[in-house]
Coordinates of C-alpha atoms in Angstrom, one line a residue:
M1 CA -26.6 -27.2 13.1
S2 CA -30.0 -26.2 14.4
S3 CA -33.0 -27.0 12.4
N4 CA -33.7 -23.3 11.7
Q5 CA -30.2 -22.5 10.4
E6 CA -30.0 -22.5 6.6
P7 CA -26.9 -23.9 5.0
E8 CA -24.4 -21.6 3.3
V9 CA -24.9 -21.7 -0.5
V10 CA -22.1 -21.5 -3.0
V11 CA -22.5 -20.9 -6.7
V12 CA -20.3 -23.2 -8.8
T13 CA -20.4 -23.2 -12.6
G14 CA -23.9 -21.6 -12.4
A15 CA -25.4 -24.1 -10.0
A16 CA -26.2 -23.3 -6.4
V17 CA -24.8 -25.9 -4.0
P18 CA -24.6 -25.9 -0.2
S19 CA -21.3 -25.1 1.4
P20 CA -19.5 -28.3 2.5
V21 CA -19.2 -27.0 6.1
P22 CA -21.9 -25.2 8.1
V23 CA -21.0 -21.9 9.7
P24 CA -21.0 -22.0 13.5
P25 CA -22.9 -19.0 14.9
R26 CA -19.8 -17.6 16.7
M27 CA -17.6 -18.1 13.7
R28 CA -20.2 -16.3 11.5
Q29 CA -20.3 -13.4 13.9
V30 CA -16.5 -13.0 13.7
L31 CA -16.4 -13.4 9.9
D32 CA -19.2 -10.9 9.4
A33 CA -17.2 -8.4 11.5
I34 CA -14.3 -8.4 9.0
P35 CA -15.1 -6.4 5.9
P36 CA -13.3 -6.8 2.6
A37 CA -11.1 -3.7 3.0
S38 CA -9.6 -4.8 6.3
G39 CA -6.2 -5.1 4.6
A40 CA -6.1 -1.3 4.8
I41 CA -5.1 -1.7 8.5
V42 CA -1.9 -3.5 7.4
M43 CA -1.3 -0.9 4.6
A44 CA -1.7 2.0 7.0
S45 CA 0.3 0.5 9.9
G46 CA 3.1 -0.7 7.6
I47 CA 3.6 2.6 5.8
V48 CA 3.6 4.6 9.1
S49 CA 6.1 2.2 10.5
I50 CA 8.3 2.9 7.5
D51 CA 7.9 6.7 8.0
L52 CA 8.9 6.4 11.7
Y53 CA 11.9 4.3 10.9
S54 CA 13.0 6.9 8.3
D55 CA 12.5 9.6 10.9
H56 CA 14.8 7.7 13.4
Q57 CA 12.1 6.4 15.6
P58 CA 13.0 2.7 15.7
V59 CA 11.0 1.7 18.8
L60 CA 7.7 3.2 17.6
S61 CA 8.4 1.8 14.1
A62 CA 9.0 -1.7 15.5
I63 CA 5.7 -1.5 17.5
L64 CA 3.7 -0.7 14.3
L65 CA 5.6 -3.3 12.3
W66 CA 4.7 -6.1 14.6
F67 CA 1.1 -4.8 14.9
A68 CA 0.9 -4.8 11.1
A69 CA 2.4 -8.4 11.0
G70 CA -0.1 -9.6 13.6
V71 CA -3.1 -8.2 11.7
W72 CA -1.8 -9.6 8.5
L73 CA -1.5 -13.1 10.0
L74 CA -5.0 -12.8 11.5
L75 CA -6.5 -11.7 8.2
A76 CA -4.8 -14.5 6.4
I77 CA -6.4 -17.0 8.9
M78 CA -9.8 -15.3 8.5
L79 CA -9.4 -15.5 4.7
G80 CA -8.9 -19.2 4.9
M81 CA -11.9 -19.6 7.2
R82 CA -14.0 -17.5 4.8
L83 CA -12.9 -19.7 1.9
A84 CA -14.1 -22.8 4.0
Y85 CA -17.3 -21.3 5.4
Q86 CA -18.4 -18.5 3.2
R87 CA -17.3 -19.2 -0.4
D88 CA -20.2 -17.2 -1.9
R89 CA -19.1 -14.1 0.0
F90 CA -15.4 -14.8 -0.8
A91 CA -16.3 -14.9 -4.5
R92 CA -18.2 -11.6 -4.2
E93 CA -15.4 -9.8 -2.4
A94 CA -12.7 -11.1 -4.8
I95 CA -14.1 -9.0 -7.6
S96 CA -14.2 -5.7 -5.6
P97 CA -11.3 -3.2 -5.7
A98 CA -11.3 -3.5 -1.9
A99 CA -9.7 -6.9 -2.3
F100 CA -6.5 -5.2 -3.4
T101 CA -6.0 -3.9 0.1
G102 CA -4.7 -7.3 1.0
V103 CA -2.3 -7.2 -1.9
A104 CA -1.1 -3.7 -1.0
G105 CA -0.9 -4.5 2.7
T106 CA 1.3 -7.6 2.0
A107 CA 3.7 -5.6 -0.2
V108 CA 3.9 -2.7 2.2
L109 CA 4.7 -5.1 5.0
G110 CA 7.3 -6.7 2.8
T111 CA 8.8 -3.3 2.2
R112 CA 9.1 -2.6 5.9
L113 CA 10.8 -6.0 6.4
A114 CA 13.2 -5.4 3.6
I115 CA 14.8 -2.6 5.6
H116 CA 16.5 -5.2 7.7
D117 CA 19.0 -7.6 6.2
D118 CA 17.7 -10.4 8.5
Y119 CA 14.2 -10.2 6.9
H120 CA 15.1 -10.1 3.2
A121 CA 13.9 -13.7 2.6
A122 CA 10.6 -12.9 4.3
A123 CA 10.2 -9.8 2.2
A124 CA 10.9 -11.8 -0.9
A125 CA 8.3 -14.3 0.1
L126 CA 5.7 -11.5 0.6
L127 CA 6.6 -10.1 -2.8
A128 CA 5.8 -13.4 -4.4
V129 CA 2.6 -13.8 -2.4
S130 CA 1.4 -10.2 -3.2
G131 CA 2.4 -10.6 -6.9
L132 CA 0.5 -13.8 -7.2
C133 CA -2.6 -12.4 -5.5
W134 CA -2.4 -9.3 -7.8
A135 CA -2.3 -11.5 -10.9
V136 CA -5.3 -13.6 -9.7
L137 CA -7.4 -10.6 -8.8
V138 CA -6.7 -8.0 -11.5
V139 CA -8.8 -9.5 -14.4
P140 CA -11.9 -10.3 -12.3
V141 CA -11.8 -6.9 -10.7
L142 CA -11.5 -5.0 -14.0
R143 CA -14.2 -7.2 -15.6
H144 CA -16.6 -6.1 -12.8
W145 CA -15.4 -2.5 -12.6
K146 CA -18.0 0.1 -11.5
T147 CA -18.3 3.7 -12.6
P148 CA -18.3 6.3 -11.4
T149 CA -15.3 5.2 -9.3
A150 CA -15.0 5.8 -5.6
G151 CA -11.8 6.2 -3.5
V152 CA -11.4 2.5 -2.9
S153 CA -11.1 2.0 -6.6
F154 CA -7.7 3.7 -6.4
V155 CA -6.4 0.8 -4.3
L156 CA -5.8 -1.0 -7.5
V157 CA -3.1 1.6 -8.2
A158 CA -1.7 1.5 -4.7
A159 CA -1.4 -2.3 -4.9
T160 CA 0.4 -2.2 -8.3
D161 CA 2.8 0.5 -7.2
S162 CA 3.5 -1.2 -3.9
L163 CA 4.8 -4.1 -5.8
A164 CA 7.1 -1.7 -7.7
V165 CA 8.4 -0.3 -4.4
L166 CA 9.1 -3.7 -2.9
G167 CA 10.6 -5.0 -6.1
A168 CA 13.0 -2.0 -6.4
D169 CA 14.1 -2.5 -2.8
L170 CA 14.8 -6.2 -3.2
A171 CA 16.6 -5.6 -6.5
V172 CA 19.3 -3.8 -4.5
S173 CA 19.3 -6.4 -1.7
Y174 CA 19.7 -9.3 -4.2
H175 CA 21.6 -7.5 -7.0
A176 CA 18.8 -8.5 -9.3
D177 CA 18.7 -6.1 -12.3
W178 CA 15.5 -7.7 -13.6
L179 CA 13.6 -6.7 -10.6
V180 CA 14.3 -3.0 -11.4
S181 CA 12.9 -3.6 -14.9
A182 CA 9.9 -5.3 -13.4
A183 CA 9.4 -2.4 -11.0
V184 CA 9.5 0.1 -13.9
A185 CA 6.8 -2.0 -15.7
A186 CA 4.7 -2.0 -12.5
L187 CA 5.0 1.7 -12.2
V188 CA 4.0 2.4 -15.8
L189 CA 1.0 0.0 -15.3
G190 CA 0.1 1.7 -12.1
L191 CA 0.1 5.1 -13.8
A192 CA -2.2 3.8 -16.5
F193 CA -4.5 2.4 -13.9
Y194 CA -4.5 5.8 -12.2
V195 CA -5.5 7.7 -15.3
F196 CA -8.2 5.1 -16.0
T197 CA -9.6 5.4 -12.4
A198 CA -9.2 9.2 -12.0
A199 CA -11.1 9.8 -15.3
R200 CA -14.1 8.1 -13.8
F201 CA -13.8 9.5 -10.3
D202 CA -16.7 11.5 -8.9
L203 CA -15.2 14.5 -7.1
R204 CA -18.3 14.7 -4.9
D205 CA -16.8 11.7 -3.1
L206 CA -14.4 14.1 -1.4
L207 CA -17.4 15.3 0.6
T208 CA -19.4 12.1 0.8
G209 CA -16.7 9.5 1.2
Y210 CA -16.1 7.6 4.4
G211 CA -12.3 7.9 4.3
D212 CA -11.2 5.9 1.3
H213 CA -11.5 9.1 -0.9
W214 CA -8.0 10.0 0.4
V215 CA -6.6 7.3 -1.8
A216 CA -7.3 9.4 -4.8
G217 CA -4.3 11.5 -3.8
G218 CA -2.4 8.7 -2.0
A219 CA -2.4 6.5 -5.1
L220 CA -0.5 9.2 -7.0
A221 CA 1.9 9.7 -4.0
I222 CA 2.8 6.0 -4.1
C223 CA 3.5 6.4 -7.8
A224 CA 6.0 9.1 -6.8
L225 CA 7.4 6.8 -4.0
A226 CA 7.8 3.9 -6.5
A227 CA 9.6 6.3 -9.0
G228 CA 11.9 7.4 -6.2
H229 CA 12.8 3.9 -5.1
I230 CA 13.3 2.8 -8.8
T231 CA 15.7 5.8 -9.2
Q232 CA 17.7 4.9 -6.1
A233 CA 17.8 1.2 -7.1
A234 CA 18.9 1.9 -10.7
A235 CA 21.6 4.2 -9.4
A236 CA 22.8 1.5 -6.9
L237 CA 23.0 -1.2 -9.6
G238 CA 24.3 1.0 -12.4
Q239 CA 21.2 0.6 -14.5
F240 CA 19.5 3.3 -16.7
S241 CA 22.4 5.6 -16.1
G242 CA 21.4 7.5 -19.2
Q243 CA 17.9 8.0 -17.9
H244 CA 18.9 8.9 -14.3
Q245 CA 17.9 12.6 -14.8
A246 CA 14.6 11.6 -16.4
L247 CA 13.8 9.3 -13.5
T248 CA 14.6 12.0 -11.0
T249 CA 12.5 14.5 -12.8
S250 CA 9.6 12.0 -13.0
T251 CA 9.8 11.4 -9.3
L252 CA 9.5 15.2 -8.6
V253 CA 6.7 15.7 -11.1
L254 CA 4.7 12.8 -9.7
W255 CA 5.2 14.1 -6.1
C256 CA 4.1 17.6 -7.2
L257 CA 0.9 16.2 -8.8
A258 CA 0.2 14.2 -5.7
M259 CA 0.6 17.3 -3.6
V260 CA -2.1 19.0 -5.7
W261 CA -4.6 16.7 -4.1
L262 CA -3.7 17.5 -0.5
P263 CA -5.4 20.9 -0.1
P264 CA -8.7 19.7 -1.5
L265 CA -8.6 16.6 0.7
V266 CA -7.8 18.6 3.8
T267 CA -10.4 21.3 2.9
A268 CA -13.1 18.6 2.4
E269 CA -12.4 17.2 5.9
I270 CA -12.8 20.7 7.4
L271 CA -16.0 21.4 5.5
R272 CA -17.6 18.0 6.3
P273 CA -16.0 16.4 9.3
R274 CA -16.5 12.6 9.5
L275 CA -15.7 11.8 13.1
G276 CA -17.3 8.4 13.5
Y277 CA -15.3 5.3 13.1
D278 CA -15.4 3.5 9.8
M279 CA -13.1 0.8 8.5
R280 CA -12.5 3.0 5.5
R281 CA -10.7 5.5 7.7
W282 CA -7.7 3.2 7.5
A283 CA -7.7 4.2 3.9
T284 CA -7.2 7.8 5.1
V285 CA -4.2 6.9 7.3
F286 CA -2.5 5.0 4.4
P287 CA -2.3 8.1 2.2
L288 CA -1.2 10.2 5.1
G289 CA 1.7 7.8 5.6
I290 CA 2.4 7.7 1.8
Y291 CA 2.6 11.5 1.6
A292 CA 5.3 11.4 4.3
A293 CA 7.2 8.5 2.7
S294 CA 7.1 9.9 -0.8
S295 CA 8.2 13.3 0.4
M296 CA 11.2 11.9 2.2
T297 CA 12.2 9.7 -0.8
T298 CA 11.6 12.6 -3.3
G299 CA 13.7 14.9 -1.2
Q300 CA 16.6 12.4 -1.1
V301 CA 16.4 11.7 -4.8
T302 CA 16.2 15.4 -5.9
G303 CA 18.4 16.8 -3.1
I304 CA 15.6 19.3 -2.1
T305 CA 15.8 19.4 1.7
G306 CA 12.5 21.3 2.1
I307 CA 10.6 18.3 0.7
T308 CA 12.4 15.9 3.1
S309 CA 11.6 18.2 6.0
F310 CA 7.9 18.2 5.0
G311 CA 7.9 14.4 5.0
Q312 CA 9.5 14.3 8.4
A313 CA 6.9 16.7 9.8
W314 CA 4.1 14.9 8.0
T315 CA 5.1 11.6 9.6
W316 CA 3.7 12.8 12.9
V317 CA 0.4 13.8 11.2
A318 CA 0.2 10.2 9.9
F319 CA 1.1 8.7 13.3
T320 CA -1.5 10.8 15.0
G321 CA -4.1 9.7 12.5
W322 CA -3.0 6.1 13.0
L323 CA -3.5 6.4 16.8
L324 CA -7.0 8.0 16.4
V325 CA -8.2 5.3 14.0
L326 CA -6.7 2.6 16.1
A327 CA -8.7 3.9 19.1
G328 CA -11.8 3.8 17.0
L329 CA -11.1 0.2 15.9
F330 CA -10.8 -1.0 19.4
R331 CA -13.9 0.7 20.6
H332 CA -15.8 -0.6 17.6
S333 CA -14.5 -4.2 17.9
W334 CA -14.8 -4.7 21.7
P335 CA -18.5 -5.4 21.7
V336 CA -18.1 -7.9 18.9
L337 CA -15.2 -9.6 20.6
R338 CA -17.3 -10.0 23.7
G339 CA -20.3 -11.3 21.8
Q340 CA -22.5 -8.4 22.7
H341 CA -23.1 -7.1 19.2
R342 CA -23.7 -8.7 15.9
P343 CA -22.8 -6.5 13.0
A344 CA -25.3 -5.9 10.3
A345 CA -25.3 -8.3 7.4
Q346 CA -23.3 -7.1 4.4
P347 CA -25.5 -5.6 1.7
P348 CA -25.7 -7.5 -1.5
G349 CA -23.1 -6.6 -4.2
P350 CA -19.5 -7.4 -4.9
D351 CA -18.1 -4.6 -2.7
G352 CA -20.2 -5.2 0.4
D353 CA -21.6 -1.7 0.4
G354 CA -24.9 -0.7 -1.3
D355 CA -24.4 3.1 -0.6
R356 CA -22.1 4.0 -3.5
P357 CA -20.2 2.3 -6.3
G358 CA -16.9 0.7 -5.5
A359 CA -17.1 1.3 -1.8
G360 CA -16.2 -1.3 0.7
E361 CA -15.9 -1.1 4.5

């Protein structure tokens, strides 16, 4: 380490101590280029892959699946490196709602893998990992909650309900009735988190947000998706037969409430176009994909073909959004990969963004 390079400092039980391993300059550059909400890439790619598979596009779906898996593996490695080299930043980011993008991304990837019989064990492992990470993060994040909330705050809801979706799917695969009950509990908790977050949401974020504001609607759509998967799983396992109509109606009501968000979100994009690349734009693609997935599932559960047709058509809106944001990611990342540009240091604060509460790039 050069003489003018300061050691990384870690706060442990109130005392500042140097990190045990100095950060090599190239490693620091790579770590600084990966913001806390990077798990949204996996979330978005995974859900659009599910949409394409449901719309009978297996090749495109497989491409997005393995892209999501590759990014997930890369982020897991980077997380380990950050724990070794930047523990202070690791601790700051672990109390931000943006940290739940990793939880949601892991569960969504597991849901995509659960479609295939050969990958049920991998999907179960991802459910365990995402559930454990959720349990570790939820208390610290809620203890450091910021108000008014921003779009990224709703990722807490998305992560909770993504566990419900994966749990319901694996319940059928493994004939595990208890997983359906656990999925119901996760759905109820996710809805409680949604009410808690939405009550503190600043609607001006629809015009000032950098992409994550879409999760305000997408989080409610994934509640509808979870309700639909629970309804299907319960029917397949013969559970809650007396409550089947209530579950079906709940799925439809949640879908309708989620759709109420769509016109304002689209109108805000027209009134204030935000065309530059931002990592938070992946949090736009994820709700686009969730709207398609929840619509197809709701249509199947309720038998309303018009809702299914909307989901199939909206799949291509989500895929187009995925392509555009992917192009922005490559253009933004190329100078960093070549060592030609060092991203600006993260502003102080638990969410890595000093512009507005709860935001995280």
